Every structure is written in C-alpha cells, then in structure tokens.
Amino acid sequence: MLDSLFVRASLAGIGVALAAGPLGSFVVWRRMAYFSDATAHASILGVAMALAFDISIFSGALLMAIIMALGVQSLTSRGRSMDTALGVLSYSALAIGMVAVSLTSGVRIDISALLFGEILIVQGADLALIWGGAAVVFALLWWRWSALLTATVSPELAQAAGLNPRVEQFILTIALALTVAVAIKVVGVLLIGALLIIPAAAARPFSSTPERMAVLATVGGVVSVLVGLSAAWEFDVLAGPAIVCAAAALFVTSMLVQGVRALRSDG
C-alpha cells in the first residue's frame, strides 16, 4: 500500500517538475517571480468558485489563474507599477479566496491541503490531469521556444523579426496558469512559485545555453520531488514543504559549488 502511494506521489511530482523546469527558466529570465505567486494565490479564489458552482476544482483554479495573469499583464502594460499591481491583486485574491472557501456551505475542504498540497493522496485521475497539463505546457514551450527566447532577450528584436511580444507573453501566461492549476495537488498554492523558481535558479550558474538551463532545472525539480517525498515518508512531515526544502537545499549546494569554482579560478 505504501509503495503504491509513493509511486503515485512520485509520478505526480515528476509530472509537475517536467512542466515547471522549462517554464521556471522563463520565469527567472523575465523576473516574473512575483507574477507566478500572484497567479497561484488567485487559484484559491478559483477553488471557491468551483465549489460554489459545482464544477471541477481544476477548472475553477485554471480560470482564475488565467484571469489574474491577464489582469496583471493589462495593468502593467498601462504603466502601473508591477510590484504594486502584483501586491494588491495577489494578497486580495488570496484573502478573498480563503474567506470564500471557508464560507462555502455544505462542503468540507482541507485548507492546509490547498495551501501546502496533498500529493500523498493523489489518485489515477489526478495523475492523468497532471501529466495531461504538463504535456500541454511542454508542447506550448516546445512550439514557441525560439520566439519566446527572442521576446525574452529583447521585445524590440522580436518585433524586428516579425514576432508580437504580447502574443509570446500571452502564451507564457497560459502555460503558467495551467502549471499552477495542475500543481495545486502537489505542493499547494503557497509553494508553487518555489517549485518554479528554485530549481531554475539553482541551474542558472551551470548553464551555458537556455536549453541546458531548462534541462538542468527540470532535473533539479525531479530530484527535489523524489528527495522531498522520501524525507516526508521518513520523518512524517508535510510532503509539499519537504519538496520545497529539498529544492532549497539544491539551491544552496549550487551556490556553494559556484563559490568553490570561483575561488579555484581566482587562485
């Protein structure tokens, strides 16, 4: 029984890591860390909406994540401060969503599972959803990889090449919202941003090309999932936070290795 639970949890975490690795690289390159947090926080409001209208939690979370991402993008394109827009929308959506979930009548839901994930109780249908969502995200990034890179390096260069930077941003927005929606079950809304950012940040010092960084970030995410799950089994702690702690340890190791390499090159 424990083995089957661990296998399903591992497959769920790996599915999210496969989407979060390359997408997280773009989040780091574009400095969208707070953007990903705001999108994740809004998904709580989507959960409340799903419960109120008796639709799937995935659908509600995805819809609100997309609305939040597009809302922030609209505000910033009109010249408003990115930090201010993200702060107001992110915390407002999180607070309203938590209150709405608490007030939903006739439905019992574990708030801590929404915040920190419940990867150890994923079922076959959850795995299909996670891997299906990850496949869509991976396909989107594969399809638009060169265009997304060009728009990330320079919007002006993208326009000169006949690309529309807003379209590329929209594609990233959809991919981010989809990743958030499928990752809720794994690490919860408070930790999704960490799984996107930390493995990519750990991979950055060892990446000579964007493709190498995306691959290393994906590998780092998978390692973090497996190590975190193993620690959760061993020490009986929450799996979502354990996965993020493993990712944080990977980042610290990355920084230490980079520091040692710098000392050797100076010597």
Coordinates of C-alpha atoms in Angstrom, one line a residue:
M1 CA 0.0 0.0 0.0
L2 CA 2.7 2.4 1.0
D3 CA 4.7 1.6 -2.2
S4 CA 1.7 2.3 -4.4
L5 CA 1.1 5.6 -2.7
F6 CA 4.7 6.6 -3.0
V7 CA 4.8 5.7 -6.7
R8 CA 1.7 7.7 -7.5
A9 CA 3.0 10.7 -5.5
S10 CA 6.4 10.4 -7.3
L11 CA 4.7 10.3 -10.7
A12 CA 2.6 13.3 -9.8
G13 CA 5.6 15.3 -8.6
I14 CA 7.6 14.4 -11.6
G15 CA 4.8 15.4 -13.9
V16 CA 4.7 18.9 -12.3
A17 CA 8.5 19.1 -12.4
L18 CA 8.6 18.4 -16.2
A19 CA 6.4 21.4 -16.7
A20 CA 7.9 23.7 -14.0
G21 CA 11.5 23.2 -15.2
P22 CA 11.5 24.9 -18.6
L23 CA 8.7 27.3 -17.6
G24 CA 10.5 28.3 -14.4
S25 CA 13.5 29.2 -16.6
F26 CA 11.4 31.8 -18.4
V27 CA 10.1 33.0 -15.0
V28 CA 13.7 33.6 -13.8
W29 CA 14.8 35.1 -17.1
R30 CA 11.9 37.5 -17.2
R31 CA 11.9 38.2 -13.5
M32 CA 8.4 37.0 -13.1
A33 CA 8.7 35.5 -9.6
Y34 CA 6.0 37.7 -8.1
F35 CA 3.9 37.2 -11.2
S36 CA 3.9 33.4 -10.6
D37 CA 3.0 33.9 -6.9
A38 CA 0.0 36.2 -7.8
T39 CA -1.3 33.7 -10.3
A40 CA -1.0 30.9 -7.7
H41 CA -2.8 32.9 -5.0
A42 CA -5.6 33.7 -7.3
S43 CA -6.3 30.0 -7.8
I44 CA -7.6 29.8 -4.3
L45 CA -10.4 32.1 -5.4
G46 CA -10.9 29.7 -8.3
V47 CA -11.3 26.8 -5.9
A48 CA -14.0 28.7 -4.0
M49 CA -15.8 29.5 -7.3
A50 CA -15.6 25.8 -8.3
L51 CA -17.2 24.7 -5.0
A52 CA -19.9 27.4 -5.3
F53 CA -20.9 26.4 -8.9
D54 CA -20.2 22.7 -8.5
I55 CA -17.5 22.5 -11.2
S56 CA -14.2 20.8 -11.0
I57 CA -11.6 22.4 -8.8
F58 CA -9.1 22.2 -11.7
S59 CA -11.3 24.2 -14.0
G60 CA -12.0 26.9 -11.4
A61 CA -8.4 27.2 -10.4
L62 CA -7.3 27.4 -14.1
L63 CA -9.9 30.0 -14.9
M64 CA -9.0 32.3 -12.0
A65 CA -5.2 31.9 -12.6
I66 CA -5.7 33.0 -16.2
I67 CA -7.8 35.9 -15.2
M68 CA -5.3 37.0 -12.6
A69 CA -2.4 36.7 -15.0
L70 CA -4.1 38.6 -17.8
G71 CA -5.2 41.3 -15.2
V72 CA -1.7 41.9 -14.0
Q73 CA -0.4 42.0 -17.6
S74 CA -3.1 44.5 -18.5
L75 CA -2.3 46.8 -15.6
T76 CA 1.5 46.7 -16.1
S77 CA 1.1 47.4 -19.9
R78 CA -0.7 50.6 -18.9
G79 CA 2.3 51.9 -17.0
R80 CA 1.3 50.9 -13.4
S81 CA 3.9 49.7 -11.1
M82 CA 4.5 45.9 -11.4
D83 CA 5.2 45.4 -7.7
T84 CA 2.1 47.4 -6.6
A85 CA -0.2 45.6 -9.1
L86 CA 1.1 42.2 -8.0
G87 CA 0.9 43.0 -4.3
V88 CA -2.7 44.3 -4.4
L89 CA -4.1 41.6 -6.7
S90 CA -2.1 38.7 -5.1
Y91 CA -3.0 39.3 -1.5
S92 CA -6.5 40.4 -2.2
A93 CA -7.2 37.3 -4.2
L94 CA -5.7 35.0 -1.6
A95 CA -7.6 36.6 1.3
I96 CA -10.9 36.7 -0.6
G97 CA -10.4 33.1 -1.8
M98 CA -9.7 31.8 1.7
V99 CA -12.8 33.6 3.1
A100 CA -14.9 32.3 0.3
V101 CA -13.8 28.7 0.7
S102 CA -14.5 29.0 4.5
L103 CA -18.0 30.3 3.8
T104 CA -18.9 27.7 1.2
S105 CA -21.8 25.7 2.8
G106 CA -22.2 22.0 2.5
V107 CA -18.6 21.3 1.5
R108 CA -15.8 20.3 3.8
I109 CA -12.4 21.1 2.4
D110 CA -8.9 20.9 4.0
I111 CA -7.5 24.4 3.8
S112 CA -4.0 23.2 4.6
A113 CA -4.2 20.9 1.6
L114 CA -4.9 23.8 -0.7
L115 CA -2.1 25.8 0.8
F116 CA 0.6 23.1 1.0
G117 CA -0.6 20.3 -1.3
E118 CA -1.8 16.7 -0.7
I119 CA 0.5 14.8 -3.1
L120 CA 0.4 11.6 -1.0
I121 CA -3.3 11.0 -1.7
V122 CA -3.3 11.6 -5.5
Q123 CA -5.4 9.1 -7.5
G124 CA -5.2 7.9 -11.0
A125 CA -7.5 10.7 -12.3
D126 CA -5.2 13.2 -10.7
L127 CA -2.2 11.7 -12.4
A128 CA -3.9 11.9 -15.8
L129 CA -4.8 15.5 -15.2
I130 CA -1.3 16.4 -14.0
W131 CA 0.5 14.7 -16.9
G132 CA -2.0 16.0 -19.4
G133 CA -1.5 19.5 -18.2
A134 CA 2.3 19.1 -18.2
A135 CA 2.2 17.7 -21.7
V136 CA 0.2 20.8 -22.9
V137 CA 2.7 23.1 -21.2
F138 CA 5.7 21.3 -22.6
A139 CA 4.1 21.3 -26.1
L140 CA 3.5 25.1 -25.9
L141 CA 7.0 25.8 -24.9
W142 CA 8.5 23.5 -27.5
W143 CA 6.3 25.0 -30.2
R144 CA 7.2 28.7 -29.3
W145 CA 10.7 28.1 -27.8
S146 CA 12.7 30.3 -30.3
A147 CA 10.1 33.0 -30.3
L148 CA 9.8 33.1 -26.6
L149 CA 13.6 33.3 -26.2
T150 CA 13.7 36.2 -28.7
A151 CA 10.9 38.1 -27.0
T152 CA 12.6 37.5 -23.6
V153 CA 16.0 38.8 -24.8
S154 CA 14.6 41.9 -26.5
P155 CA 11.0 42.8 -27.4
E156 CA 12.4 45.2 -30.0
L157 CA 14.4 42.4 -31.6
A158 CA 11.2 40.2 -31.5
Q159 CA 9.2 42.9 -33.3
A160 CA 12.0 43.3 -35.9
A161 CA 11.8 39.5 -36.5
G162 CA 8.1 39.8 -37.2
L163 CA 7.0 38.5 -33.8
N164 CA 4.5 40.0 -31.4
P165 CA 5.9 40.2 -27.8
R166 CA 2.4 40.4 -26.4
V167 CA 1.4 37.1 -28.0
E168 CA 4.5 35.4 -26.6
Q169 CA 3.7 36.9 -23.2
F170 CA 0.2 35.5 -23.5
I171 CA 1.5 32.0 -24.3
L172 CA 3.7 32.2 -21.2
T173 CA 0.6 33.4 -19.2
I174 CA -1.5 30.4 -20.3
A175 CA 1.4 28.0 -19.6
L176 CA 1.9 29.5 -16.1
A177 CA -1.8 29.3 -15.3
L178 CA -2.0 25.7 -16.4
T179 CA 1.0 24.7 -14.4
V180 CA -0.4 26.4 -11.3
A181 CA -3.7 24.6 -11.7
V182 CA -2.2 21.1 -12.0
A183 CA 0.4 21.8 -9.3
I184 CA -2.1 22.6 -6.5
K185 CA -2.5 19.0 -5.7
V186 CA 1.3 18.5 -5.4
V187 CA 2.7 21.5 -3.5
G188 CA -0.3 23.8 -2.8
V189 CA -0.8 27.4 -3.8
L190 CA 1.8 28.8 -1.4
L191 CA 4.6 26.7 -2.7
I192 CA 4.0 26.5 -6.5
G193 CA 6.2 29.6 -7.1
A194 CA 9.0 28.0 -5.2
L195 CA 9.0 24.9 -7.4
L196 CA 9.0 27.1 -10.5
I197 CA 11.8 29.4 -9.3
I198 CA 14.2 27.5 -7.1
P199 CA 15.3 24.6 -9.5
A200 CA 15.7 27.2 -12.3
A201 CA 17.8 29.5 -10.1
A202 CA 20.0 26.5 -9.0
A203 CA 20.6 25.6 -12.6
R204 CA 21.4 29.0 -13.9
P205 CA 25.1 29.2 -12.8
F206 CA 25.8 25.9 -14.6
S207 CA 24.0 26.7 -17.9
S208 CA 25.9 27.9 -20.9
T209 CA 22.7 27.9 -23.1
P210 CA 19.0 28.4 -22.4
E211 CA 18.3 24.8 -23.4
R212 CA 20.8 23.5 -20.9
M213 CA 19.3 25.6 -18.1
A214 CA 15.8 24.3 -18.9
V215 CA 17.1 20.7 -18.8
L216 CA 19.0 21.2 -15.6
A217 CA 16.0 23.0 -14.0
T218 CA 13.8 20.0 -14.9
V219 CA 16.3 17.5 -13.5
G220 CA 16.6 19.6 -10.3
G221 CA 12.9 19.7 -9.9
V222 CA 12.6 15.9 -10.3
V223 CA 15.4 15.4 -7.8
S224 CA 13.7 17.8 -5.4
V225 CA 10.4 15.9 -5.7
L226 CA 12.0 12.4 -5.0
V227 CA 14.2 13.6 -2.2
G228 CA 11.4 15.6 -0.6
L229 CA 8.9 12.7 -0.8
S230 CA 11.5 10.4 0.7
A231 CA 12.0 12.8 3.6
A232 CA 8.3 13.1 4.1
W233 CA 7.9 9.3 4.4
E234 CA 10.9 9.0 6.7
F235 CA 10.1 11.9 9.1
D236 CA 6.3 12.1 8.8
V237 CA 6.2 15.7 7.6
L238 CA 4.1 17.5 5.0
A239 CA 5.3 16.4 1.6
G240 CA 4.8 19.8 -0.2
P241 CA 7.0 21.8 2.1
A242 CA 9.5 18.9 2.2
I243 CA 9.8 19.0 -1.6
V244 CA 10.5 22.8 -1.5
C245 CA 13.0 22.3 1.3
A246 CA 14.8 19.8 -0.9
A247 CA 14.8 22.3 -3.7
A248 CA 16.2 24.9 -1.4
A249 CA 19.0 22.5 -0.3
L250 CA 19.8 22.0 -4.0
F251 CA 20.0 25.8 -4.5
V252 CA 22.3 26.2 -1.5
T253 CA 24.5 23.4 -2.9
S254 CA 24.5 25.1 -6.3
M255 CA 25.7 28.3 -4.7
L256 CA 28.4 26.6 -2.7
V257 CA 29.7 24.8 -5.8
Q258 CA 29.7 28.0 -7.7
G259 CA 31.7 29.7 -4.9
V260 CA 34.3 26.9 -4.8
R261 CA 34.7 27.2 -8.6
A262 CA 35.1 31.0 -8.3
L263 CA 37.8 30.6 -5.6
R264 CA 39.7 28.0 -7.7
S265 CA 39.6 30.2 -10.7
D266 CA 40.9 33.2 -8.7
G267 CA 43.7 31.0 -7.3

